[in-house]
């Protein structure tokens, strides 16, 4: 039971990270505008770190639930 819950939770986190990695670049334009104005460099660095984390966590997410080519499948 606990293993099934953990697998589901892991899948949900990976799903959110996958779509976060895709959608986060939309936030770069307004954040870069503030950064160029010299106001929010910390916000840009936080967004960049979040984007990298989403890429690393969500990189093995596939649309049909099967592992990507080259992955061990031992998630």
mmCIF file with all atom_site columns, C-alpha atoms in Angstrom:
data_model
loop_
_atom_site.group_PDB
_atom_site.id
_atom_site.type_symbol
_atom_site.label_atom_id
_atom_site.label_alt_id
_atom_site.label_comp_id
_atom_site.label_asym_id
_atom_site.label_entity_id
_atom_site.label_seq_id
_atom_site.pdbx_PDB_ins_code
_atom_site.Cartn_x
_atom_site.Cartn_y
_atom_site.Cartn_z
_atom_site.occupancy
_atom_site.B_iso_or_equiv
_atom_site.pdbx_formal_charge
_atom_site.auth_seq_id
_atom_site.auth_comp_id
_atom_site.auth_asym_id
_atom_site.auth_atom_id
_atom_site.pdbx_PDB_model_num
ATOM 1  C CA . UNK A 1 1  ? 0.000  0.000  0.000   1.00 0.00 ? 1  UNK A CA 1
ATOM 2  C CA . UNK A 1 2  ? 2.700  2.475  1.012   1.00 0.00 ? 2  UNK A CA 1
ATOM 3  C CA . UNK A 1 3  ? 4.758  1.555  -2.052  1.00 0.00 ? 3  UNK A CA 1
ATOM 4  C CA . UNK A 1 4  ? 1.838  2.332  -4.349  1.00 0.00 ? 4  UNK A CA 1
ATOM 5  C CA . UNK A 1 5  ? 1.310  5.690  -2.654  1.00 0.00 ? 5  UNK A CA 1
ATOM 6  C CA . UNK A 1 6  ? 4.999  6.540  -2.995  1.00 0.00 ? 6  UNK A CA 1
ATOM 7  C CA . UNK A 1 7  ? 5.012  5.562  -6.687  1.00 0.00 ? 7  UNK A CA 1
ATOM 8  C CA . UNK A 1 8  ? 1.946  7.717  -7.282  1.00 0.00 ? 8  UNK A CA 1
ATOM 9  C CA . UNK A 1 9  ? 3.481  10.635 -5.379  1.00 0.00 ? 9  UNK A CA 1
ATOM 10 C CA . UNK A 1 10 ? 6.751  10.273 -7.282  1.00 0.00 ? 10 UNK A CA 1
ATOM 11 C CA . UNK A 1 11 ? 4.838  10.244 -10.564 1.00 0.00 ? 11 UNK A CA 1
ATOM 12 C CA . UNK A 1 12 ? 2.881  13.352 -9.570  1.00 0.00 ? 12 UNK A CA 1
ATOM 13 C CA . UNK A 1 13 ? 6.058  15.228 -8.612  1.00 0.00 ? 13 UNK A CA 1
ATOM 14 C CA . UNK A 1 14 ? 7.747  14.189 -11.859 1.00 0.00 ? 14 UNK A CA 1
ATOM 15 C CA . UNK A 1 15 ? 4.645  15.271 -13.831 1.00 0.00 ? 15 UNK A CA 1
ATOM 16 C CA . UNK A 1 16 ? 4.628  18.701 -12.137 1.00 0.00 ? 16 UNK A CA 1
ATOM 17 C CA . UNK A 1 17 ? 8.377  19.121 -12.683 1.00 0.00 ? 17 UNK A CA 1
ATOM 18 C CA . UNK A 1 18 ? 8.067  18.157 -16.356 1.00 0.00 ? 18 UNK A CA 1
ATOM 19 C CA . UNK A 1 19 ? 5.394  20.771 -17.024 1.00 0.00 ? 19 UNK A CA 1
ATOM 20 C CA . UNK A 1 20 ? 7.150  23.296 -14.799 1.00 0.00 ? 20 UNK A CA 1
ATOM 21 C CA . UNK A 1 21 ? 10.279 22.926 -16.933 1.00 0.00 ? 21 UNK A CA 1
ATOM 22 C CA . UNK A 1 22 ? 8.168  23.617 -20.011 1.00 0.00 ? 22 UNK A CA 1
ATOM 23 C CA . UNK A 1 23 ? 6.167  26.552 -18.635 1.00 0.00 ? 23 UNK A CA 1
ATOM 24 C CA . UNK A 1 24 ? 8.747  28.344 -16.462 1.00 0.00 ? 24 UNK A CA 1
ATOM 25 C CA . UNK A 1 25 ? 10.485 30.019 -19.422 1.00 0.00 ? 25 UNK A CA 1
ATOM 26 C CA . UNK A 1 26 ? 7.322  32.090 -19.874 1.00 0.00 ? 26 UNK A CA 1
ATOM 27 C CA . UNK A 1 27 ? 8.208  33.816 -16.612 1.00 0.00 ? 27 UNK A CA 1
ATOM 28 C CA . UNK A 1 28 ? 11.668 34.848 -17.820 1.00 0.00 ? 28 UNK A CA 1
ATOM 29 C CA . UNK A 1 29 ? 10.506 37.885 -19.808 1.00 0.00 ? 29 UNK A CA 1
ATOM 30 C CA . UNK A 1 30 ? 8.885  39.835 -16.945 1.00 0.00 ? 30 UNK A CA 1
ATOM 31 C CA . UNK A 1 31 ? 11.603 38.752 -14.498 1.00 0.00 ? 31 UNK A CA 1
ATOM 32 C CA . UNK A 1 32 ? 14.377 39.784 -16.897 1.00 0.00 ? 32 UNK A CA 1
ATOM 33 C CA . UNK A 1 33 ? 12.667 43.152 -17.320 1.00 0.00 ? 33 UNK A CA 1
ATOM 34 C CA . UNK A 1 34 ? 12.926 43.679 -13.563 1.00 0.00 ? 34 UNK A CA 1
ATOM 35 C CA . UNK A 1 35 ? 16.495 42.374 -13.524 1.00 0.00 ? 35 UNK A CA 1
ATOM 36 C CA . UNK A 1 36 ? 17.642 44.766 -16.261 1.00 0.00 ? 36 UNK A CA 1
ATOM 37 C CA . UNK A 1 37 ? 16.092 47.572 -14.267 1.00 0.00 ? 37 UNK A CA 1
ATOM 38 C CA . UNK A 1 38 ? 18.415 46.464 -11.453 1.00 0.00 ? 38 UNK A CA 1
ATOM 39 C CA . UNK A 1 39 ? 15.698 45.606 -9.006  1.00 0.00 ? 39 UNK A CA 1
ATOM 40 C CA . UNK A 1 40 ? 15.226 41.829 -8.759  1.00 0.00 ? 40 UNK A CA 1
ATOM 41 C CA . UNK A 1 41 ? 18.420 39.909 -9.513  1.00 0.00 ? 41 UNK A CA 1
ATOM 42 C CA . UNK A 1 42 ? 17.584 37.545 -6.641  1.00 0.00 ? 42 UNK A CA 1
ATOM 43 C CA . UNK A 1 43 ? 14.228 36.697 -8.223  1.00 0.00 ? 43 UNK A CA 1
ATOM 44 C CA . UNK A 1 44 ? 15.930 35.854 -11.521 1.00 0.00 ? 44 UNK A CA 1
ATOM 45 C CA . UNK A 1 45 ? 18.442 33.565 -9.784  1.00 0.00 ? 45 UNK A CA 1
ATOM 46 C CA . UNK A 1 46 ? 15.624 31.858 -7.864  1.00 0.00 ? 46 UNK A CA 1
ATOM 47 C CA . UNK A 1 47 ? 13.664 31.316 -11.097 1.00 0.00 ? 47 UNK A CA 1
ATOM 48 C CA . UNK A 1 48 ? 16.752 29.931 -12.808 1.00 0.00 ? 48 UNK A CA 1
ATOM 49 C CA . UNK A 1 49 ? 17.434 27.508 -9.936  1.00 0.00 ? 49 UNK A CA 1
ATOM 50 C CA . UNK A 1 50 ? 13.797 26.373 -9.932  1.00 0.00 ? 50 UNK A CA 1
ATOM 51 C CA . UNK A 1 51 ? 13.903 25.809 -13.683 1.00 0.00 ? 51 UNK A CA 1
ATOM 52 C CA . UNK A 1 52 ? 17.076 23.707 -13.441 1.00 0.00 ? 52 UNK A CA 1
ATOM 53 C CA . UNK A 1 53 ? 15.523 21.658 -10.612 1.00 0.00 ? 53 UNK A CA 1
ATOM 54 C CA . UNK A 1 54 ? 12.389 21.048 -12.696 1.00 0.00 ? 54 UNK A CA 1
ATOM 55 C CA . UNK A 1 55 ? 14.490 19.939 -15.658 1.00 0.00 ? 55 UNK A CA 1
ATOM 56 C CA . UNK A 1 56 ? 16.476 17.505 -13.510 1.00 0.00 ? 56 UNK A CA 1
ATOM 57 C CA . UNK A 1 57 ? 13.440 16.016 -11.767 1.00 0.00 ? 57 UNK A CA 1
ATOM 58 C CA . UNK A 1 58 ? 11.084 15.903 -14.736 1.00 0.00 ? 58 UNK A CA 1
ATOM 59 C CA . UNK A 1 59 ? 13.465 14.815 -17.486 1.00 0.00 ? 59 UNK A CA 1
ATOM 60 C CA . UNK A 1 60 ? 12.336 11.167 -17.502 1.00 0.00 ? 60 UNK A CA 1
ATOM 61 C CA . UNK A 1 61 ? 8.623  11.928 -17.666 1.00 0.00 ? 61 UNK A CA 1
ATOM 62 C CA . UNK A 1 62 ? 6.922  10.433 -20.705 1.00 0.00 ? 62 UNK A CA 1
ATOM 63 C CA . UNK A 1 63 ? 3.407  11.097 -21.960 1.00 0.00 ? 63 UNK A CA 1
ATOM 64 C CA . UNK A 1 64 ? 2.244  7.480  -21.920 1.00 0.00 ? 64 UNK A CA 1
ATOM 65 C CA . UNK A 1 65 ? 3.809  6.470  -18.614 1.00 0.00 ? 65 UNK A CA 1
ATOM 66 C CA . UNK A 1 66 ? 6.501  4.245  -20.112 1.00 0.00 ? 66 UNK A CA 1
ATOM 67 C CA . UNK A 1 67 ? 10.155 4.884  -19.284 1.00 0.00 ? 67 UNK A CA 1
ATOM 68 C CA . UNK A 1 68 ? 12.200 6.857  -21.753 1.00 0.00 ? 68 UNK A CA 1
ATOM 69 C CA . UNK A 1 69 ? 14.725 5.081  -23.963 1.00 0.00 ? 69 UNK A CA 1
ATOM 70 C CA . UNK A 1 70 ? 17.949 4.581  -22.065 1.00 0.00 ? 70 UNK A CA 1
ATOM 71 C CA . UNK A 1 71 ? 16.427 4.675  -18.577 1.00 0.00 ? 71 UNK A CA 1
ATOM 72 C CA . UNK A 1 72 ? 16.768 1.677  -16.327 1.00 0.00 ? 72 UNK A CA 1
ATOM 73 C CA . UNK A 1 73 ? 13.071 1.544  -15.476 1.00 0.00 ? 73 UNK A CA 1
ATOM 74 C CA . UNK A 1 74 ? 14.002 0.955  -11.823 1.00 0.00 ? 74 UNK A CA 1
ATOM 75 C CA . UNK A 1 75 ? 12.431 4.151  -10.517 1.00 0.00 ? 75 UNK A CA 1
#
